[in-house]
mmCIF file of C-alpha atoms in Angstrom:
data_model
loop_
_atom_site.group_PDB
_atom_site.id
_atom_site.type_symbol
_atom_site.label_atom_id
_atom_site.label_comp_id
_atom_site.label_asym_id
_atom_site.label_seq_id
_atom_site.Cartn_x
_atom_site.Cartn_y
_atom_site.Cartn_z
ATOM 1 C CA ALA N 6 232.186 37.415 -127.347
ATOM 2 C CA LEU N 7 229.071 36.572 -125.321
ATOM 3 C CA THR N 8 231.113 36.771 -122.118
ATOM 4 C CA THR N 9 232.169 40.302 -123.011
ATOM 5 C CA LEU N 10 228.702 41.407 -124.061
ATOM 6 C CA ALA N 11 226.898 40.023 -120.985
ATOM 7 C CA PRO N 12 229.380 39.230 -118.191
ATOM 8 C CA GLU N 13 226.605 39.068 -115.579
ATOM 9 C CA TYR N 14 225.126 36.063 -117.412
ATOM 10 C CA PHE N 15 228.428 34.197 -117.725
ATOM 11 C CA LEU N 16 227.277 30.860 -116.253
ATOM 12 C CA VAL N 17 223.899 30.830 -117.964
ATOM 13 C CA THR N 18 225.434 31.768 -121.305
ATOM 14 C CA TRP N 19 228.157 29.134 -121.164
ATOM 15 C CA THR N 20 225.840 26.413 -119.912
ATOM 16 C CA GLY N 21 223.584 27.031 -122.910
ATOM 17 C CA VAL N 22 226.481 27.259 -125.371
ATOM 18 C CA LEU N 23 228.042 24.030 -124.078
ATOM 19 C CA VAL N 24 224.789 22.069 -124.142
ATOM 20 C CA LEU N 25 224.009 23.224 -127.680
ATOM 21 C CA ALA N 26 227.569 22.602 -128.866
ATOM 22 C CA MET N 27 227.672 19.094 -127.390
ATOM 23 C CA CYS N 28 224.310 18.202 -128.943
ATOM 24 C CA PHE N 29 225.425 19.552 -132.318
ATOM 25 C CA GLY N 30 228.794 17.769 -132.053
ATOM 26 C CA ALA N 31 227.104 14.467 -131.157
ATOM 27 C CA TRP N 32 224.775 14.889 -134.139
ATOM 28 C CA VAL N 33 227.732 15.550 -136.472
ATOM 29 C CA ALA N 34 229.638 12.564 -135.017
ATOM 30 C CA GLN N 35 226.607 10.344 -135.573
ATOM 31 C CA ARG N 36 226.416 11.406 -139.233
ATOM 32 C CA SER N 37 230.152 10.900 -139.787
ATOM 33 C CA LYS N 38 231.236 9.159 -142.984
ATOM 34 C CA LEU N 39 233.682 7.061 -140.956
ATOM 35 C CA ASN N 40 230.859 4.900 -139.580
ATOM 36 C CA VAL N 41 232.874 3.973 -136.483
ATOM 37 C CA PRO N 42 230.872 2.190 -133.769
ATOM 38 C CA GLY N 43 230.577 4.279 -130.609
ATOM 39 C CA MET N 44 231.644 7.533 -132.302
ATOM 40 C CA VAL N 45 229.091 9.620 -130.371
ATOM 41 C CA TRP N 46 230.195 8.234 -127.006
ATOM 42 C CA ARG N 47 233.845 8.803 -127.861
ATOM 43 C CA TYR N 48 233.085 12.381 -128.869
ATOM 44 C CA LEU N 49 231.136 13.021 -125.665
ATOM 45 C CA LEU N 50 233.934 11.458 -123.592
ATOM 46 C CA VAL N 51 236.593 13.696 -125.167
ATOM 47 C CA VAL N 52 234.533 16.876 -124.846
ATOM 48 C CA GLY N 53 233.424 15.883 -121.345
ATOM 49 C CA SER N 54 237.034 15.329 -120.275
ATOM 50 C CA ILE N 55 237.994 18.800 -121.521
ATOM 51 C CA LEU N 56 235.086 20.350 -119.618
ATOM 52 C CA LEU N 57 235.888 18.344 -116.489
ATOM 53 C CA PHE N 58 239.531 19.431 -116.643
ATOM 54 C CA ALA N 59 238.567 23.097 -116.985
ATOM 55 C CA LEU N 60 236.048 22.846 -114.140
ATOM 56 C CA LEU N 61 238.519 21.077 -111.839
ATOM 57 C CA ILE N 62 241.242 23.639 -112.538
ATOM 58 C CA ASN N 63 238.833 26.448 -111.733
ATOM 59 C CA PHE N 64 237.501 24.704 -108.634
ATOM 60 C CA LEU N 65 240.854 23.566 -107.216
ATOM 61 C CA LEU N 66 242.710 26.800 -107.919
ATOM 62 C CA TYR N 67 239.857 29.118 -106.907
ATOM 63 C CA PRO N 68 239.922 32.099 -106.934
ATOM 64 C CA LEU N 69 241.370 32.541 -110.388
ATOM 65 C CA PRO N 70 240.855 35.651 -112.464
ATOM 66 C CA PRO N 71 238.243 34.808 -115.128
ATOM 67 C CA GLU N 72 240.808 35.167 -117.930
ATOM 68 C CA GLN N 73 243.159 32.629 -116.343
ATOM 69 C CA GLY N 74 240.305 30.238 -115.685
ATOM 70 C CA ALA N 75 239.153 30.581 -119.268
ATOM 71 C CA LEU N 76 242.575 29.493 -120.533
ATOM 72 C CA ALA N 77 242.320 26.003 -118.996
ATOM 73 C CA GLY N 78 240.147 24.473 -121.729
ATOM 74 C CA PRO N 79 241.864 26.048 -124.745
ATOM 75 C CA LEU N 80 245.349 25.141 -123.482
ATOM 76 C CA TYR N 81 244.196 21.578 -122.823
ATOM 77 C CA ILE N 82 242.810 21.351 -126.357
ATOM 78 C CA GLY N 83 246.113 22.680 -127.738
ATOM 79 C CA CYS N 84 247.988 20.000 -125.792
ATOM 80 C CA LEU N 85 245.633 17.299 -127.112
ATOM 81 C CA TYR N 86 246.428 18.437 -130.646
ATOM 82 C CA LEU N 87 250.163 18.231 -129.889
ATOM 83 C CA ILE N 88 249.785 14.702 -128.495
ATOM 84 C CA ARG N 89 247.675 13.621 -131.474
ATOM 85 C CA GLY N 90 250.303 15.037 -133.808
ATOM 86 C CA ALA N 91 253.118 13.198 -132.047
ATOM 87 C CA GLN N 92 251.201 9.925 -132.388
ATOM 88 C CA PHE N 93 249.620 10.028 -135.815
ATOM 89 C CA ARG N 94 249.519 13.217 -137.834
ATOM 90 C CA PRO N 95 252.312 15.806 -137.848
ATOM 91 C CA ARG N 96 250.057 18.665 -138.981
ATOM 92 C CA TYR N 97 248.275 18.416 -135.626
ATOM 93 C CA ILE N 98 251.535 19.533 -133.969
ATOM 94 C CA PHE N 99 251.279 22.771 -135.940
ATOM 95 C CA LEU N 100 247.628 23.184 -134.937
ATOM 96 C CA GLY N 101 248.332 22.596 -131.249
ATOM 97 C CA ALA N 102 251.259 24.997 -131.230
ATOM 98 C CA ILE N 103 249.196 27.710 -132.946
ATOM 99 C CA LEU N 104 246.291 27.284 -130.508
ATOM 100 C CA ILE N 105 248.576 27.531 -127.488
ATOM 101 C CA LEU N 106 250.438 30.490 -128.988
ATOM 102 C CA VAL N 107 247.303 32.533 -129.744
ATOM 103 C CA CYS N 108 245.815 31.853 -126.299
ATOM 104 C CA VAL N 109 248.941 32.682 -124.309
ATOM 105 C CA SER N 110 249.826 35.712 -126.434
ATOM 106 C CA GLY N 111 246.302 37.076 -126.023
ATOM 107 C CA TYR N 112 246.548 36.689 -122.268
ATOM 108 C CA LEU N 113 250.021 38.209 -122.016
ATOM 109 C CA LEU N 114 249.687 41.006 -124.568
ATOM 110 C CA LEU N 115 246.000 41.789 -124.990
ATOM 111 C CA LEU N 116 244.462 41.373 -121.549
ATOM 112 C CA ASP N 117 242.145 44.373 -122.018
ATOM 113 C CA TRP N 118 240.818 42.735 -125.188
ATOM 114 C CA PHE N 119 241.162 39.158 -123.958
ATOM 115 C CA TRP N 120 237.567 37.950 -124.482
ATOM 116 C CA TRP N 121 237.330 39.435 -127.958
ATOM 117 C CA TRP N 122 240.749 37.996 -128.784
ATOM 118 C CA MET N 123 239.801 34.518 -127.591
ATOM 119 C CA SER N 124 236.540 34.498 -129.513
ATOM 120 C CA LEU N 125 238.296 35.547 -132.705
ATOM 121 C CA ALA N 126 241.720 33.925 -132.430
ATOM 122 C CA PHE N 127 240.869 30.701 -130.601
ATOM 123 C CA GLY N 128 237.338 30.199 -131.884
ATOM 124 C CA GLY N 129 238.335 31.249 -135.388
ATOM 125 C CA SER N 130 241.370 28.971 -135.317
ATOM 126 C CA LEU N 131 239.238 25.979 -134.366
ATOM 127 C CA LEU N 132 236.794 26.734 -137.176
ATOM 128 C CA LEU N 133 239.574 27.092 -139.766
ATOM 129 C CA PHE N 134 241.391 23.983 -138.508
ATOM 130 C CA GLY N 135 238.147 22.020 -138.636
ATOM 131 C CA LEU N 136 237.684 22.972 -142.273
ATOM 132 C CA TRP N 137 241.303 22.072 -143.044
ATOM 133 C CA LEU N 138 241.040 18.672 -141.318
ATOM 134 C CA ARG N 139 237.604 17.857 -142.732
ATOM 135 C CA ARG N 140 237.315 14.767 -144.853
ATOM 136 C CA PHE N 141 235.386 15.098 -148.078
#
């Protein structure tokens, strides 16, 4: 949504969003009930690998249209969910398939509304899935 509202500030906006999100995620990981040693570093490694993948795709395949470049991270996350589901938890397969489906369908069918679609469908999906997967 921020990309659509202020496209000229794309890099500044996303740098700020990513820094804030990683700090918040590290804080949540640190306060986790699981009490697993190294949880913060594992979290940062996973999120960092997703960001690195998206950056490398955009750098190596430059010039990509912004919408195609923006799909790299979400599709990677969807694939991680599929892999996690194949290894441990079958409901993650459903989550990964839904994430990939909403991202690709938005790109193929709603290109004029792509950024709004991604903020609602992908961002909203991650929020809902996080609530569903949350441990009480």
